[in-house]
Tab-separated table of C-alpha atoms and ligand atoms in Angstrom:
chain	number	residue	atom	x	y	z
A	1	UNK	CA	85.211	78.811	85.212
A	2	UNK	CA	84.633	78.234	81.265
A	3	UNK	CA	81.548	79.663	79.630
A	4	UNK	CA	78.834	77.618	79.245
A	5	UNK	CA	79.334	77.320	75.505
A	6	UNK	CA	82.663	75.674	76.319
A	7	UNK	CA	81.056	72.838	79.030
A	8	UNK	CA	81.758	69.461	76.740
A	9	UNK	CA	78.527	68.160	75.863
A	10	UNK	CA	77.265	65.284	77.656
A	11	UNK	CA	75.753	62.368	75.822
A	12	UNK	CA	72.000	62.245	76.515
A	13	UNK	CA	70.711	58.986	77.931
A	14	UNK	CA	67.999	57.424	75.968
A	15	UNK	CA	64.777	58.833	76.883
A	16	UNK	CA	65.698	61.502	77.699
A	17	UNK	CA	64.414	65.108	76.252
A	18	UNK	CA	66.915	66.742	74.072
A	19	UNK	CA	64.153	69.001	72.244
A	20	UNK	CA	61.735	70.898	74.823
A	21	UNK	CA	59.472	73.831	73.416
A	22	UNK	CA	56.838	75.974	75.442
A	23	UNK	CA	54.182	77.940	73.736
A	24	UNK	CA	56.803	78.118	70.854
A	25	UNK	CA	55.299	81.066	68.576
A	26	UNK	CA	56.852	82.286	65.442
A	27	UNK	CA	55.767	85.411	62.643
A	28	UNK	CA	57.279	86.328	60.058
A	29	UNK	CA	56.775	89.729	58.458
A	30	UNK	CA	55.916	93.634	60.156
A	31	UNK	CA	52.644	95.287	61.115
A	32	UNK	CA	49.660	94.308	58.608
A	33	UNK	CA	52.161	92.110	56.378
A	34	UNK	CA	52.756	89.815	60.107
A	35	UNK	CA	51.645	86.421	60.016
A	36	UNK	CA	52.029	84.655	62.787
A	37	UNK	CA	53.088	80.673	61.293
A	38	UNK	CA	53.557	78.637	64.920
A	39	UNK	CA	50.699	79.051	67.577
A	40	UNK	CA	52.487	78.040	70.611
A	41	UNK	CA	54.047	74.836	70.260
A	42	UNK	CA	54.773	72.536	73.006
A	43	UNK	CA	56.048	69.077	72.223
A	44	UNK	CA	59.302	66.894	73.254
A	45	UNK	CA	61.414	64.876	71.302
A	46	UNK	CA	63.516	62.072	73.163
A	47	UNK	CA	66.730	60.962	72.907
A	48	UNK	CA	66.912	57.235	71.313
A	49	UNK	CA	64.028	58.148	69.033
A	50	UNK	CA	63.117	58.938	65.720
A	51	UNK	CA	60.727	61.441	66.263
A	52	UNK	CA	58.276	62.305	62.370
A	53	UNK	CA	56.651	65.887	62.247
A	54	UNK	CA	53.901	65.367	59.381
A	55	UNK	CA	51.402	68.240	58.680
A	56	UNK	CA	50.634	70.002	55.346
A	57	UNK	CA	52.892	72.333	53.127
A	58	UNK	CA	53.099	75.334	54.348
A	59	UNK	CA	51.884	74.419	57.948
A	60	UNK	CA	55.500	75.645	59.430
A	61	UNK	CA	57.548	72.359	59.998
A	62	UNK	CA	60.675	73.918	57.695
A	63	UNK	CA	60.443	77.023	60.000
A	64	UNK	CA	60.421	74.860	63.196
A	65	UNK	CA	63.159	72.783	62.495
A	66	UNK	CA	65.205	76.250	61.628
A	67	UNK	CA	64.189	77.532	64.978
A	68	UNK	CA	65.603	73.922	66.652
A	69	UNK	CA	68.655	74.130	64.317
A	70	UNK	CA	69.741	77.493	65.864
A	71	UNK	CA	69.402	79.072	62.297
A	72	UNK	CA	66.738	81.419	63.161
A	73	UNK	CA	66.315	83.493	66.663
A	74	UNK	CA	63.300	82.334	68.486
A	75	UNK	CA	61.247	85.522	69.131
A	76	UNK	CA	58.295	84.152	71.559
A	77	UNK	CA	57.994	80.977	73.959
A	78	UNK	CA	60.740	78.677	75.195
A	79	UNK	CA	62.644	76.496	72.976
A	80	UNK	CA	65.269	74.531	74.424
A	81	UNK	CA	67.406	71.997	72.305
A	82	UNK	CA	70.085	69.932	74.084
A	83	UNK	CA	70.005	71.372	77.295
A	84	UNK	CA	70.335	74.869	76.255
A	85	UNK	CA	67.615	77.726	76.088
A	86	UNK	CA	67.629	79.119	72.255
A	87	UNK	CA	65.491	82.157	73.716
A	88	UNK	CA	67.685	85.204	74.159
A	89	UNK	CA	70.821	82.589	73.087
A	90	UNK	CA	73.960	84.884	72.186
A	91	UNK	CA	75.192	84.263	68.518
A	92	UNK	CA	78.021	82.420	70.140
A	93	UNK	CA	75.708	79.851	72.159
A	94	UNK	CA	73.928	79.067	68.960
A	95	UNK	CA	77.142	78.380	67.191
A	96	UNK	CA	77.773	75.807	69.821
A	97	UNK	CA	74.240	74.024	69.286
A	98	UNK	CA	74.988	73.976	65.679
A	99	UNK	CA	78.048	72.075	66.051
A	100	UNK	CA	76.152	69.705	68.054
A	101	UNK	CA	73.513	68.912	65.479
A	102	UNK	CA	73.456	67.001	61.907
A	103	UNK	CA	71.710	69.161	59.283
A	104	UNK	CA	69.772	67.302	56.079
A	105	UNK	CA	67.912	69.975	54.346
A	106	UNK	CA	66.607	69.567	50.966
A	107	UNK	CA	69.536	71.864	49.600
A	108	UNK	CA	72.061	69.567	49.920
A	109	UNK	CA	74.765	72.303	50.327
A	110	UNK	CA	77.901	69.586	48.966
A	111	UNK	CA	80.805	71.714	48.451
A	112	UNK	CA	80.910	71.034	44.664
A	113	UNK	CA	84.929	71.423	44.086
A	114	UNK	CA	85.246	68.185	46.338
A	115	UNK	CA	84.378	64.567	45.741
A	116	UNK	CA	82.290	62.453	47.255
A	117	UNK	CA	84.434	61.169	50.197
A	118	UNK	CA	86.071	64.730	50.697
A	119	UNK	CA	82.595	65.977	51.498
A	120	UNK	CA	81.840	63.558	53.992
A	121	UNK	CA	85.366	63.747	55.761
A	122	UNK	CA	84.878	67.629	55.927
A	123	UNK	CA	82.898	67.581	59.246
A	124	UNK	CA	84.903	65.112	60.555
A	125	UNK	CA	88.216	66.978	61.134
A	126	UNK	CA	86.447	68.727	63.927
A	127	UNK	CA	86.521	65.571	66.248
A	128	UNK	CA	88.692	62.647	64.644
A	129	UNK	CA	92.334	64.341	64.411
A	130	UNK	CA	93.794	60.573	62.326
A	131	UNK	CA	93.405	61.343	58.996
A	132	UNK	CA	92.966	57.191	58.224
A	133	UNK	CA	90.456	57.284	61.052
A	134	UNK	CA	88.597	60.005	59.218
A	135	UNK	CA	88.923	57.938	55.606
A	136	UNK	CA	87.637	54.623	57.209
A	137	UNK	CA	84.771	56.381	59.121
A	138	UNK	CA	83.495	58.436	56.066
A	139	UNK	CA	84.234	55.035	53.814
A	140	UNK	CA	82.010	53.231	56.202
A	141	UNK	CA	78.894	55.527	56.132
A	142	UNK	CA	79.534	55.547	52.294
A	143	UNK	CA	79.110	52.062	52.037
A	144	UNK	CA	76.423	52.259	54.531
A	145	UNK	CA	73.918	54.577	52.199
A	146	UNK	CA	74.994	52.697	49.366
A	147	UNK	CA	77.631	54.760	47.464
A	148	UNK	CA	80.750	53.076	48.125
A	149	UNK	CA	81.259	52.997	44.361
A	150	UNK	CA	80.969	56.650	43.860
A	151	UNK	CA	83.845	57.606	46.788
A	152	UNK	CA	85.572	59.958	44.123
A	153	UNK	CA	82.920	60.980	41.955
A	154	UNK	CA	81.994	65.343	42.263
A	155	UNK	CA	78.663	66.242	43.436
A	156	UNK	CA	77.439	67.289	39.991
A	157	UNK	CA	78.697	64.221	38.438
A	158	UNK	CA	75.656	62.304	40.756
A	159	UNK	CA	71.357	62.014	40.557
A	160	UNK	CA	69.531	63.769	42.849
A	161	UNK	CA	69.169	60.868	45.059
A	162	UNK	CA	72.539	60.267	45.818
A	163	UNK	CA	73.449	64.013	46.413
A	164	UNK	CA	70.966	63.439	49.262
A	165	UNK	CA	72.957	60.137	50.741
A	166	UNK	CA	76.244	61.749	50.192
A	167	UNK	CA	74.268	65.210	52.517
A	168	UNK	CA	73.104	61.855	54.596
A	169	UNK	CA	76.767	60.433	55.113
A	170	UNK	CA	77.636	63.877	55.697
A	171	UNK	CA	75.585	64.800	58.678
A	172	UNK	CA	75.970	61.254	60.275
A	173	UNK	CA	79.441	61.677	60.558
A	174	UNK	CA	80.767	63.378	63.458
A	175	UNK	CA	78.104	61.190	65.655
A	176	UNK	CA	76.145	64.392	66.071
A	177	UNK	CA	73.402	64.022	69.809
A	178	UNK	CA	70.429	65.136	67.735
A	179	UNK	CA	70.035	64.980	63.581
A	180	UNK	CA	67.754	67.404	61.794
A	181	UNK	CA	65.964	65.847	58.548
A	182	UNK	CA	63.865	67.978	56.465
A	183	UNK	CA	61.994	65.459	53.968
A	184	UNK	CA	65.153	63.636	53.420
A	185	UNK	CA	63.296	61.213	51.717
A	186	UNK	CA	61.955	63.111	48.965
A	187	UNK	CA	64.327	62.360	46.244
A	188	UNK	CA	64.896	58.582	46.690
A	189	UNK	CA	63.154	55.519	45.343
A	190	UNK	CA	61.447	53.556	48.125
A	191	UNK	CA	63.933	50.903	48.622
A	192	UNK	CA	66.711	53.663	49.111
A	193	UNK	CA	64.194	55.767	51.612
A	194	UNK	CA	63.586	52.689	53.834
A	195	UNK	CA	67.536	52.341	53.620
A	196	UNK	CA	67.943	55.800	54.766
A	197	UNK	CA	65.318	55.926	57.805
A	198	UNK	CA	66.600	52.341	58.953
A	199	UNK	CA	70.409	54.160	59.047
A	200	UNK	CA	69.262	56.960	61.341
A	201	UNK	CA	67.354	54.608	63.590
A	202	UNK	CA	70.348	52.724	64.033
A	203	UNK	CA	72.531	55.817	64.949
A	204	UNK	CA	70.136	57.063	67.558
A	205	UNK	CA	69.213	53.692	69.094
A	206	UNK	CA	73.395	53.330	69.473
A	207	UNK	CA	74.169	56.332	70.132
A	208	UNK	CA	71.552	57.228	72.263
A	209	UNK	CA	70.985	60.398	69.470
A	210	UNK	CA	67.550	61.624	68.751
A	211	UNK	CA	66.577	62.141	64.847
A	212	UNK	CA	64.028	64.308	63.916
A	213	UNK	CA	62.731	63.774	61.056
A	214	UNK	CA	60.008	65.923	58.721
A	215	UNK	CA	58.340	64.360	55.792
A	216	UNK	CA	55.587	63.488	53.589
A	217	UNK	CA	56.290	59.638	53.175
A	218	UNK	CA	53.939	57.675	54.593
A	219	UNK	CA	55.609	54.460	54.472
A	220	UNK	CA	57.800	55.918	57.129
A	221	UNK	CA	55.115	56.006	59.630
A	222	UNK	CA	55.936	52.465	60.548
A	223	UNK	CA	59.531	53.444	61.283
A	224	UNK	CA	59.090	56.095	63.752
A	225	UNK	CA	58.793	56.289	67.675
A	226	UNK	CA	56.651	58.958	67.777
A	227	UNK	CA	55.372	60.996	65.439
A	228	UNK	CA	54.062	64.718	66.084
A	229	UNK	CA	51.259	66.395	63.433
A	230	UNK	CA	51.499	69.923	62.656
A	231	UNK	CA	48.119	71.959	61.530
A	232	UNK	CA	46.995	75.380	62.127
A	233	UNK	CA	50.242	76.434	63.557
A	234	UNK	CA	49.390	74.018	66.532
A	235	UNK	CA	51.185	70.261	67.569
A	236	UNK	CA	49.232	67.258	68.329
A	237	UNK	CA	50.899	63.818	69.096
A	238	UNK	CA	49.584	61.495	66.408
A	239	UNK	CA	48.805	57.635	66.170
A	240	UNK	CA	47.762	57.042	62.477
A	241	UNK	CA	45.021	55.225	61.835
A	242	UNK	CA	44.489	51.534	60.058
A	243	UNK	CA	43.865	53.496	56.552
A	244	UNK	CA	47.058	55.565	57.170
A	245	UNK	CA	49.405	53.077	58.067
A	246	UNK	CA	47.948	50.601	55.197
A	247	UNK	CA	49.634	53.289	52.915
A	248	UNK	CA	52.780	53.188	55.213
A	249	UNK	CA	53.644	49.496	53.275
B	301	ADP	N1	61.391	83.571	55.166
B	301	ADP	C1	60.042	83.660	55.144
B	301	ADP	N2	59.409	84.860	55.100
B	301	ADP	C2	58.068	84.945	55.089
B	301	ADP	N3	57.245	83.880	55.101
B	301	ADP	C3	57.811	82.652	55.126
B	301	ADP	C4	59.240	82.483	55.153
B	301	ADP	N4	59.510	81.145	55.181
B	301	ADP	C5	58.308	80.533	55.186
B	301	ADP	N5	57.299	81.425	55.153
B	301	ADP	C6	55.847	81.109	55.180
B	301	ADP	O1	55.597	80.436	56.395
B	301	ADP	C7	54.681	79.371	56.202
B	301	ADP	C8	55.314	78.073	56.680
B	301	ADP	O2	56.367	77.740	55.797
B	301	ADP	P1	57.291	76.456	56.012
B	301	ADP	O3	57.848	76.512	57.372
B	301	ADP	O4	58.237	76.404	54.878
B	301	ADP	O5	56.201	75.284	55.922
B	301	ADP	P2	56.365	73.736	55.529
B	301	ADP	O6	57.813	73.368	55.675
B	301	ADP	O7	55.472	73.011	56.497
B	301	ADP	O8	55.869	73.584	54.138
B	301	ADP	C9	54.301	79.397	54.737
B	301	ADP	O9	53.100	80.106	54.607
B	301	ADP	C10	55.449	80.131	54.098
B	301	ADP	O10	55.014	80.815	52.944
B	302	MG	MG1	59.184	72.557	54.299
């Protein structure tokens, strides 16, 4: 029998919960230095989605999406993320999460000795063995967040905003079940942010995925499924109100 790290993962029907947490608690630091950050969460996020956590700067979201990423152990609670339980998960379990999931953190982490369309294809040799495949695929999602023009351009050779499309391309790539955005608006002009959260609705409303998606941008509201607020280490569902969503347009 394989090990469960080896089962091929199975492509979540829409609606269905591909992010689970009970009483989710996180510290960081020891003895009088602890400070406990995340009160014991419990909130879903659904396949088909695009799922906002909004809450305050330094209320924890960067540290929760960490924990759902597999990039940090969970210590306390239940967390699991596409069928698996990230409590107790062996190093090697994680490693098969990550694969599963598409990263945008605000580091954009391009490799800087390749260009543009090398970046994107990178990912990509993991599941798409054509090499013209690969070209056409990355080429497309180029074109799709606007930077067909800038295929063989180097990462330091672009604005800030771009480096973020190029990350964007990047993690959309290998069709990953659940994407992880951490403000991934932050450096783009409105027009280009709208672009951006319309291009991840699209790949989880095809693809059944499930984008979650942490920010500050309040014209996004609109966008989103659902949307989860963060405050006091605690998780509330949230429905803005009239006044919020008037600065959503
Ligand atoms: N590696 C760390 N070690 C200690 N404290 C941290 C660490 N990372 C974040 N924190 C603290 O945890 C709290 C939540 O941080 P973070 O998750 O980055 O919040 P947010 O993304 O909502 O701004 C903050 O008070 C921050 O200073
Ligand atoms: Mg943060």
């Amino acid at each position: 029998m394989p090990a469960p790290s080896a089962t091929p993962p199975i492509q979540a029907a829409a609606g269905h919960a591909v992010i689970v947490t009970e009483n989710l608690r996180h510290s960081y630091g020891e003895g009088e230095l602890r400070s406990q950050i995340l009160h014991g969460l419990n909130f879903e996020v659904k396949a088909g989605e695009v799922t906002l956590l909004v809450g305050p700067s330094g209320s924890g979201k960067s540290t929760l999406l960490t924990l759902i990423g597999a990039l940090r152990s969970v210590e306390e609670g239940s967390l699991q993320v596409l069928g698996r339980e990230l409590h107790g998960a062996s190093e090697r379990d994680r490693v098969a999460i990550r694969r599963r999931i598409g990263f945008i953190f605000q580091s954009h982490n391009l490799v800087s000795s390749l260009t543009v369309l090398q970046n994107v294809q990178l990912l990509l040799q993991l599941n798409e063995p054509n090499p013209r495949k690969r070209t056409e695929r990355a080429c497309a999602l180029l074109d799709a967040v606007g930077l067909s023009h800038r295929l063989h351009h180097y990462p330091d050779e672009l604005s800030g905003g771009q480096r973020q499309r190029v990350a964007i391309a990047r993690a959309l790539a290998p069709e990953p079940e659940l994407v992880l955005a951490d403000e991934p608006t932050a450096s783009l002009d409105s027009q280009s942010g709208q672009d951006v959260v319309e291009l991840l609705g699209d790949l989880c409303r095809r693809r059944s995925s499930a984008v979650l998606l942490v920010t500050h941008d309040l014209r996004l509201l609109k966008d989103a499924d659902r949307i989860w607020r963060i405050e006091d280490g605690r998780v509330k569902a949230w429905q803005p109100d009239a006044t919020e969503l008037a600065g959503a347009h």
